[in-house]
Protein backbone atom coordinates (compact mmCIF):
# COMPACT_ATOMS: atom_id res chain seq x y z
CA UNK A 1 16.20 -34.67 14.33
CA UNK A 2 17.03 -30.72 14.35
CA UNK A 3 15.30 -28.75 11.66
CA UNK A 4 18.38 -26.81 9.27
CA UNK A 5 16.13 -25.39 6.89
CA UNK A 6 17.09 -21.91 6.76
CA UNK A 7 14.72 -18.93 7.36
CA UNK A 8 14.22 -17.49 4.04
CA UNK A 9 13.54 -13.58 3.52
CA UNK A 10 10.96 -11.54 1.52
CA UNK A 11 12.72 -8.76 -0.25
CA UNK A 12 10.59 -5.82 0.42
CA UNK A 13 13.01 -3.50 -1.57
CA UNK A 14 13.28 -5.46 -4.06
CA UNK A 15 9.28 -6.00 -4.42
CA UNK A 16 8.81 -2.07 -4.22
CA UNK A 17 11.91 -1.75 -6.76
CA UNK A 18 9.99 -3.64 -9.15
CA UNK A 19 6.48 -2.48 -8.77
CA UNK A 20 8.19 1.50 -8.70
CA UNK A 21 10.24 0.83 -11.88
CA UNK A 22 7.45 -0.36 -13.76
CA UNK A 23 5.01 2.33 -12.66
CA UNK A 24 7.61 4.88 -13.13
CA UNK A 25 8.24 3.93 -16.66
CA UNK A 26 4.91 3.57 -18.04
CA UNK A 27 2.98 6.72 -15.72
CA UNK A 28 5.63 9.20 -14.83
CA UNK A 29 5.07 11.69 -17.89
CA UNK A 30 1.54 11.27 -17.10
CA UNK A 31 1.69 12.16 -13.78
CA UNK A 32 4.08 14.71 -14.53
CA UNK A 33 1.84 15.96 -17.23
CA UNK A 34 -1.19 16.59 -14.85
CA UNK A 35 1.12 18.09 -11.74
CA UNK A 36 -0.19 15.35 -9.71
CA UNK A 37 0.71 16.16 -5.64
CA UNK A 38 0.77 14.25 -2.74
CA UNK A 39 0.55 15.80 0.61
CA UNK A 40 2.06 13.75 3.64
CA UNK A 41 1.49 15.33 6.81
CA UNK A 42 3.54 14.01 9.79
CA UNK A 43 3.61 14.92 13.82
CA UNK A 44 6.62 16.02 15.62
CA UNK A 45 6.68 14.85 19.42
CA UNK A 46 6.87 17.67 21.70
CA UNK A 47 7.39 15.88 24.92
CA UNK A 48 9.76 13.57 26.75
CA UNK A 49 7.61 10.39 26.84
CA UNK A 50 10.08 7.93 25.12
CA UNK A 51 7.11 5.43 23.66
CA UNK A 52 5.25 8.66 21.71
CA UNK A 53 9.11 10.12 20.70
CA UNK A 54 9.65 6.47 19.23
CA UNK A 55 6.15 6.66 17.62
CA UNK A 56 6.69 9.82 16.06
CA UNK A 57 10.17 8.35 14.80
CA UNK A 58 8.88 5.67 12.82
CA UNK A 59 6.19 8.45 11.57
CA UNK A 60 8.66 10.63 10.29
CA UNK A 61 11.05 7.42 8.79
CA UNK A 62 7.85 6.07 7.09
CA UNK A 63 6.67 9.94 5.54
CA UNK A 64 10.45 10.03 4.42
CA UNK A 65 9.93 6.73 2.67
CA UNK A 66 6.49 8.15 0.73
CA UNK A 67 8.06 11.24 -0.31
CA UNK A 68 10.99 9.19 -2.42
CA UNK A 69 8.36 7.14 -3.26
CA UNK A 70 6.21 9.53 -4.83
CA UNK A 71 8.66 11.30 -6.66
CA UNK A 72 10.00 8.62 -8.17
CA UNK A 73 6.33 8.27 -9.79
CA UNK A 74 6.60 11.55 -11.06
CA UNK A 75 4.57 13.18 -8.67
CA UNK A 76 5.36 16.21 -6.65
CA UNK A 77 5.10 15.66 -2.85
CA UNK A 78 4.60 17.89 0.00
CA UNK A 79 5.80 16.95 3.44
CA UNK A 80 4.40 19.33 5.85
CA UNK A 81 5.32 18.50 9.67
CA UNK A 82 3.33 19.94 12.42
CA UNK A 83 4.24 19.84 16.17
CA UNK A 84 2.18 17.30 18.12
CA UNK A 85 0.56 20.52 19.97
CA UNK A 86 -1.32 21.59 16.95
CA UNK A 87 -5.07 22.10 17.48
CA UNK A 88 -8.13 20.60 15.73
CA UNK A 89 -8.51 23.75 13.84
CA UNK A 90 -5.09 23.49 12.92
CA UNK A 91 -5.11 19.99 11.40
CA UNK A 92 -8.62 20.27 9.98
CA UNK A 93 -7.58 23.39 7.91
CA UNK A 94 -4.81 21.62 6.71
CA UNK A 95 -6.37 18.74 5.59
CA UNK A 96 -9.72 20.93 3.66
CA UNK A 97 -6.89 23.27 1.72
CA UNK A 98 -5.94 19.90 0.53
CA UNK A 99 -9.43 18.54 -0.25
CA UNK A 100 -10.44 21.95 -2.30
CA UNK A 101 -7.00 22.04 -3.98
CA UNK A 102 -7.34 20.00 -7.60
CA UNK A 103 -3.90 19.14 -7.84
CA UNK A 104 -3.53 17.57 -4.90
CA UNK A 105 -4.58 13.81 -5.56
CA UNK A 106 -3.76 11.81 -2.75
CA UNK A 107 -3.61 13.47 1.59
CA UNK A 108 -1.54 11.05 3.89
CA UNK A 109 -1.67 11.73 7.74
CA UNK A 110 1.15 10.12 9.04
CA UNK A 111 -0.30 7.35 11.93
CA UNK A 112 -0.60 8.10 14.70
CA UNK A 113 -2.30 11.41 15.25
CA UNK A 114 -2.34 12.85 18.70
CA UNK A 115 -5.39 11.41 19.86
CA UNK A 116 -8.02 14.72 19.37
CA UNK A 117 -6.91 14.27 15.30
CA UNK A 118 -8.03 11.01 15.02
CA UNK A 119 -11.66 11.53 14.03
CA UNK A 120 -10.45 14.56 12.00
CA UNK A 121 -9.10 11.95 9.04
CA UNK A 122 -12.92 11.24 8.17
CA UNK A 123 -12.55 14.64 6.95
CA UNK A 124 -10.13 13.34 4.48
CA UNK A 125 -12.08 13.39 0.50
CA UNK A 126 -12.46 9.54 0.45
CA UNK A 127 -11.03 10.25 -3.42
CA UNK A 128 -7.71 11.74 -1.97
CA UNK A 129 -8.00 9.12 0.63
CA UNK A 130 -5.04 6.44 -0.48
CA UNK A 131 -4.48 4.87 2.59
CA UNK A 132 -7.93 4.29 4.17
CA UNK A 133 -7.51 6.49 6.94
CA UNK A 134 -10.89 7.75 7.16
CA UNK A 135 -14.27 5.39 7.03
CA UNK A 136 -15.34 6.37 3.69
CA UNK A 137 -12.34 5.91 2.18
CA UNK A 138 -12.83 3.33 -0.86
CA UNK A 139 -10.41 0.65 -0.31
CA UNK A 140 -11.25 -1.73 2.41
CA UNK A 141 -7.63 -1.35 4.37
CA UNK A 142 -4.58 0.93 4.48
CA UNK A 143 -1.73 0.23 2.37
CA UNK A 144 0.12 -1.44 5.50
CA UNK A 145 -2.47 -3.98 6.09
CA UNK A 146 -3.22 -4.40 2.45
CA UNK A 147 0.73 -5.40 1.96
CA UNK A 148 0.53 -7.79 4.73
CA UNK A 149 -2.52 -9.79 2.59
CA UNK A 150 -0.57 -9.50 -0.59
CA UNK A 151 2.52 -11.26 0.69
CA UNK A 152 0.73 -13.98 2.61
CA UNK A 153 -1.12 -14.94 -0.53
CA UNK A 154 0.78 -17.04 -1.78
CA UNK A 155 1.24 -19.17 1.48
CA UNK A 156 -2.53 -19.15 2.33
CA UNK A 157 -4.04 -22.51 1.02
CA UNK A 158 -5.06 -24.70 3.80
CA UNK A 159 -3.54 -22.85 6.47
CA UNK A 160 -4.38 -22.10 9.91
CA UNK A 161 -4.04 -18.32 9.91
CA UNK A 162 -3.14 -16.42 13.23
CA UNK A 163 -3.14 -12.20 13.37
CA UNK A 164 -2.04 -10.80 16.65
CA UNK A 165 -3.02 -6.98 17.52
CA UNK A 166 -6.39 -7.97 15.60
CA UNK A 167 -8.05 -4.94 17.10
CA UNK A 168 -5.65 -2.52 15.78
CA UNK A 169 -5.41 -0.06 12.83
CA UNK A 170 -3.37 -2.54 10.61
CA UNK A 171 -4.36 -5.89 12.53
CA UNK A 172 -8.41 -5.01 11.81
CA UNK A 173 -7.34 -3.94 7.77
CA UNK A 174 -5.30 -7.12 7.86
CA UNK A 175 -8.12 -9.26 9.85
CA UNK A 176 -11.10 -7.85 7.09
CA UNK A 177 -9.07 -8.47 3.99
CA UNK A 178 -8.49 -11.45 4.86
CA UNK A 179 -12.11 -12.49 5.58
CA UNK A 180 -12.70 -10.97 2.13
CA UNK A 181 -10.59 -13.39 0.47
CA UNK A 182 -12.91 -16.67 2.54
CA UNK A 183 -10.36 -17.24 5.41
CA UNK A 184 -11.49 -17.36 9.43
CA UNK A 185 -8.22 -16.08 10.85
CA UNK A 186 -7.29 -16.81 14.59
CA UNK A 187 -7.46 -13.52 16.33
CA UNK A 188 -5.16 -12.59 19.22
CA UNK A 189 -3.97 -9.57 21.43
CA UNK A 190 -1.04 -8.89 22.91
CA UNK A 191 -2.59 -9.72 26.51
CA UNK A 192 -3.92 -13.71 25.02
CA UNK A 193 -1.92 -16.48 25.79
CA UNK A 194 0.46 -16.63 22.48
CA UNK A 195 1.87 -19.84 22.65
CA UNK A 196 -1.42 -20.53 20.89
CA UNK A 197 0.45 -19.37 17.54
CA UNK A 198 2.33 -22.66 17.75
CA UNK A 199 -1.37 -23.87 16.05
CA UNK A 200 -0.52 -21.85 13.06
CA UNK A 201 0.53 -22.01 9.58
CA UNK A 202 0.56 -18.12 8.74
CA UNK A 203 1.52 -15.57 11.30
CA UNK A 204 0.67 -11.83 11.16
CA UNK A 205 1.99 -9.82 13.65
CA UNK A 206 1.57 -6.28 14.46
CA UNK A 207 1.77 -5.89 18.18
CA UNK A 208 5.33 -4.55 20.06
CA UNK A 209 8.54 -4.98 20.07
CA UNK A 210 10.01 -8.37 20.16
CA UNK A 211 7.17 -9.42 21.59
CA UNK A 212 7.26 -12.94 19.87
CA UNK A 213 9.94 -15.25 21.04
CA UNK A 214 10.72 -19.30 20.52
CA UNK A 215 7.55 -20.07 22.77
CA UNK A 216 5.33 -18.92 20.16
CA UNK A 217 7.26 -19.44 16.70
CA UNK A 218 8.75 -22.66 15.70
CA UNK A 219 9.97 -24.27 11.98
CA UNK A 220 6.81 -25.31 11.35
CA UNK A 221 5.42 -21.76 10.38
CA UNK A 222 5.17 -21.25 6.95
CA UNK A 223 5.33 -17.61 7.09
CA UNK A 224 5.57 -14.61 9.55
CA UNK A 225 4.80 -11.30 8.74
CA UNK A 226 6.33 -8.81 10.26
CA UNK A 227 4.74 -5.22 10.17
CA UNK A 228 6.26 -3.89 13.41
CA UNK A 229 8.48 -1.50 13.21
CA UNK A 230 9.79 0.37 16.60
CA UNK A 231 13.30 2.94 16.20
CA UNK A 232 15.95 2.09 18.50
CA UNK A 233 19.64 3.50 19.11
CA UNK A 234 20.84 -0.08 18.13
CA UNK A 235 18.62 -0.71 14.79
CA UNK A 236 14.86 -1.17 14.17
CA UNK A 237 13.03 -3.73 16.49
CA UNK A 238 10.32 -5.80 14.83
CA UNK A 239 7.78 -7.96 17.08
CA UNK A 240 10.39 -11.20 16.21
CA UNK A 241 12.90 -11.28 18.97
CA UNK A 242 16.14 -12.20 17.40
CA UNK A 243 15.76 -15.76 18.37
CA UNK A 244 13.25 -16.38 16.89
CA UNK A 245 13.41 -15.07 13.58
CA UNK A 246 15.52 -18.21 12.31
CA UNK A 247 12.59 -20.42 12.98
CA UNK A 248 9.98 -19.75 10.22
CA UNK A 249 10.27 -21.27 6.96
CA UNK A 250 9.79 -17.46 5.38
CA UNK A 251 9.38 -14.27 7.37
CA UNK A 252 9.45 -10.57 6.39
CA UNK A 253 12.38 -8.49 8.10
CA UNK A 254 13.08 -5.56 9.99
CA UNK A 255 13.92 -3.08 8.18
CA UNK A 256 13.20 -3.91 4.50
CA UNK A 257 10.33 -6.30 4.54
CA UNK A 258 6.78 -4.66 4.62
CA UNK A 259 7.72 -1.18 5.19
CA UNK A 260 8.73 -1.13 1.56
CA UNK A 261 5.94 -3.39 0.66
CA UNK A 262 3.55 -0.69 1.86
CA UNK A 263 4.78 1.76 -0.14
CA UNK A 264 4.39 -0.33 -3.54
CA UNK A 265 0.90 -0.52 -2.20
CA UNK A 266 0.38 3.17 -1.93
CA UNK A 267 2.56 3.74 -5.44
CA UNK A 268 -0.66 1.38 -7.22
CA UNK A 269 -3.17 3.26 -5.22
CA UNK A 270 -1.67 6.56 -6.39
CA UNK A 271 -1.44 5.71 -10.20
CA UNK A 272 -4.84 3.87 -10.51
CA UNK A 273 -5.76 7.33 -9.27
CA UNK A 274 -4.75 8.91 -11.61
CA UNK A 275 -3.20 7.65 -14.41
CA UNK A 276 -4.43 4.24 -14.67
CA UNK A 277 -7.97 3.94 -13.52
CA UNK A 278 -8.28 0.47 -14.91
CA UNK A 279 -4.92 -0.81 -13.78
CA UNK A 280 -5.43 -4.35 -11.95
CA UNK A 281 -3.51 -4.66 -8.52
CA UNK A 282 -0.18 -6.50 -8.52
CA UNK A 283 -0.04 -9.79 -6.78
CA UNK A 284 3.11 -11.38 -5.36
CA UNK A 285 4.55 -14.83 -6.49
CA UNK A 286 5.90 -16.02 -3.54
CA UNK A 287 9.32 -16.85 -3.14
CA UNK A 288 9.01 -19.59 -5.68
CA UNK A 289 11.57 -20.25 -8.36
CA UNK A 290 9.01 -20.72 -11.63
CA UNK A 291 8.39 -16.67 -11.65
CA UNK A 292 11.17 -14.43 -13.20
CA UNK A 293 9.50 -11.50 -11.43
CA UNK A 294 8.40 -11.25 -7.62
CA UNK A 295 5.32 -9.78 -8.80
CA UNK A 296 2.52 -9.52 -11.62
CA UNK A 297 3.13 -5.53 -12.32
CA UNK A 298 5.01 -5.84 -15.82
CA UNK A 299 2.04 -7.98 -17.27
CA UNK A 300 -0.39 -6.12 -15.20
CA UNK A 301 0.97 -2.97 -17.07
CA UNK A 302 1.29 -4.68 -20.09
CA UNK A 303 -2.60 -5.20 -20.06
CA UNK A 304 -3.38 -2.22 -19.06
CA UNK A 305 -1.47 -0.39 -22.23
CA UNK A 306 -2.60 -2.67 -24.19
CA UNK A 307 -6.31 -1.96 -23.30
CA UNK A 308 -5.68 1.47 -23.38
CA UNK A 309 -4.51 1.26 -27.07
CA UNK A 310 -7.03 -0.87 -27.84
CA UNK A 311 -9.41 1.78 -26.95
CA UNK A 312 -8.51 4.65 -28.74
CA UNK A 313 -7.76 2.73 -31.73
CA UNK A 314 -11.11 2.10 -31.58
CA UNK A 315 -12.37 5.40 -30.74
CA UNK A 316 -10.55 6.79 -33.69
CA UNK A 317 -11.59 4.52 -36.43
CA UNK A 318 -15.05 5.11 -34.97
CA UNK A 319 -14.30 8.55 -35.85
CA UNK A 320 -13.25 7.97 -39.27
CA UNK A 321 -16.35 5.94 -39.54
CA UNK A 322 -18.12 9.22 -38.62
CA UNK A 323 -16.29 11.64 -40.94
CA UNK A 324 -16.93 9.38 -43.66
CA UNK A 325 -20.00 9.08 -43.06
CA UNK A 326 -20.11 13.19 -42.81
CA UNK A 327 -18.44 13.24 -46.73
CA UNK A 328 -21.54 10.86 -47.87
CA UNK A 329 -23.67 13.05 -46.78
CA UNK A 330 -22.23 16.27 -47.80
CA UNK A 331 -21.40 14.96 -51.32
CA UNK A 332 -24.88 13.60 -51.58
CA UNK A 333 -26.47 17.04 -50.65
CA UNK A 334 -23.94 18.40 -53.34
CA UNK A 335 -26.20 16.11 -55.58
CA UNK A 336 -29.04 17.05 -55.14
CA UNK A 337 -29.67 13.69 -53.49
CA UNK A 338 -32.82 13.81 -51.30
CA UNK A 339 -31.40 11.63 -48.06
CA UNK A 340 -34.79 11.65 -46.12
């Protein structure tokens, strides 16, 4: 009997809507208040080879996409674009007038660098260092691979889990968060046989474009994650091909699935920055019916105010406490009260 179930969608937009609404509300004045900046440096491709031109495509799409971001936060961000050509002296300059300037909390270099800039984002102040570009940057993945784990959440329990481009910048973040969380994911390049995703529950996917056809995804498959993302004249390519993205139960499209996603990601890692150091990361529901919201942001929020209030209520009657402590004392000196 044919499977009809139809392929349902994760709203990326509507995930970073939420999370940026929220954030905006309660942090913008804040963030405002403190002239927080963001600098997002991007490359502009200086040559004819088509694969590095569509690179530097989805670069500049993705910066465009952090700079709304941002300043709907509140924040003030500065897109600086540098051709491809520009030396290591060049980009390391950029990137320490960033680190020794105070109001600039958070440096993005758009991925990927020409190749002689890599090892120039461990340069990056691990505090400024939102997406994990750089080793010692505090969170364990970039805000790409860190989306990915937040919408497969929900569809984890007891499944066989399968990443392919495992070696990769986001496939590794994706691969180590994961084993963070207890699970032994399957791990596959784009060069392994494929078909052995058929084994799977959860797919994760961040190898080419539609790379992944009806040999390798079928309605079994809980979930596919789409993170690929290539420009083309006719529309974005993900790694689905367009047959087979009606087969999952769930996937995440192309455009509008973790693109957006990522960016909600970097929007937390921005305001537990600096505005809300004790803000707990939002978690998504799942497309499941029993959840108003997609996400945990408005109580998240709601905890973290409340906290916060809690706090310097308490700080302030502790200061009462003090100054009437200080009137004792005074009036008991004006006594001639010996308070030794």
């Amino acid at each position: 009997m044919t499977d009809t179930t139809q392929t349902r969608e994760v709203p990326g937009r509507a995930i970073l809507s939420e999370v940026r609404n929220t954030y905006r509300d309660a942090y913008a004045a804040t963030l405002r208040e403190h002239r927080v900046r963001v600098m997002v440096v991007r490359f502009e491709a200086t040559t004819d080879d088509p694969v590095w031109a569509a690179r530097m495509e989805a670069s500049r799409i993705s910066a465009e996409q952090k700079v709304r971001t941002f300043t709907a936060l509140g924040a003030t961000p500065e897109l600086v674009v540098v051709p491809d050509t520009a030396s290591t002296n060049e980009i390391s300059d950029l990137i320490h007038r960033a680190n020794d300037d105070p109001l600039v909390a958070a440096i993005i270099i758009q991925t990927p660098p020409p190749r002689r800039g890599l090892a120039l984002l461990n340069e990056i102040d691990p505090a400024k260092d939102i997406d994990s570009l750089g080793v010692f940057a505090p969170s364990t993945a970039c805000a790409t691979a860190d989306g990915v784990a937040r919408i497969a959440e929900p569809y984890l329990p007891g499944a066989r889990i399968a990443v392919v481009g495992s070696s990769g910048f986001v496939g590794s973040g994706v691969v180590a968060l994961l084993r963070q969380g207890g699970h032994d994911p399957m791990l596959l390049e784009v060069g392994d046989d494929l078909r052995r995703l058929r084994d799977a529950d959860v797919v994760s996917t961040t190898g080419s474009p539609w790379l992944l056809t009806p040999d390798h995804i079928h309605p079994g498959h809980r979930l596919v994650v789409d993170s690929g993302f290539t420009p083309h004249p006719a529309g974005p390519r993900g790694d689905l091909h367009p047959d087979a993205a009606p087969l999952p139960r769930i996937l995440t499209p192309v455009p509008g699935g973790i693109g957006p996603v990522e960016m909600a990601v970097l929007a937390e890692r921005l305001v537990q920055q600096r505005a809300a150091p004790g803000l707990d990361s939002w978690h998504f529901h799942g497309l499941s019916t029993q959840h108003e919201a997609l996400t945990t942001v408005d109580t998240d929020v709601d905890h973290q105010l409340q906290l916060h209030h809690e706090i310097q209520d308490g700080q302030f009657q502790t200061q009462e406490l003090g100054d009437d402590i200080d009137e004792a004392y005074d009036l008991d000196e004006d006594n001639g009260v010996d308070l030794d």
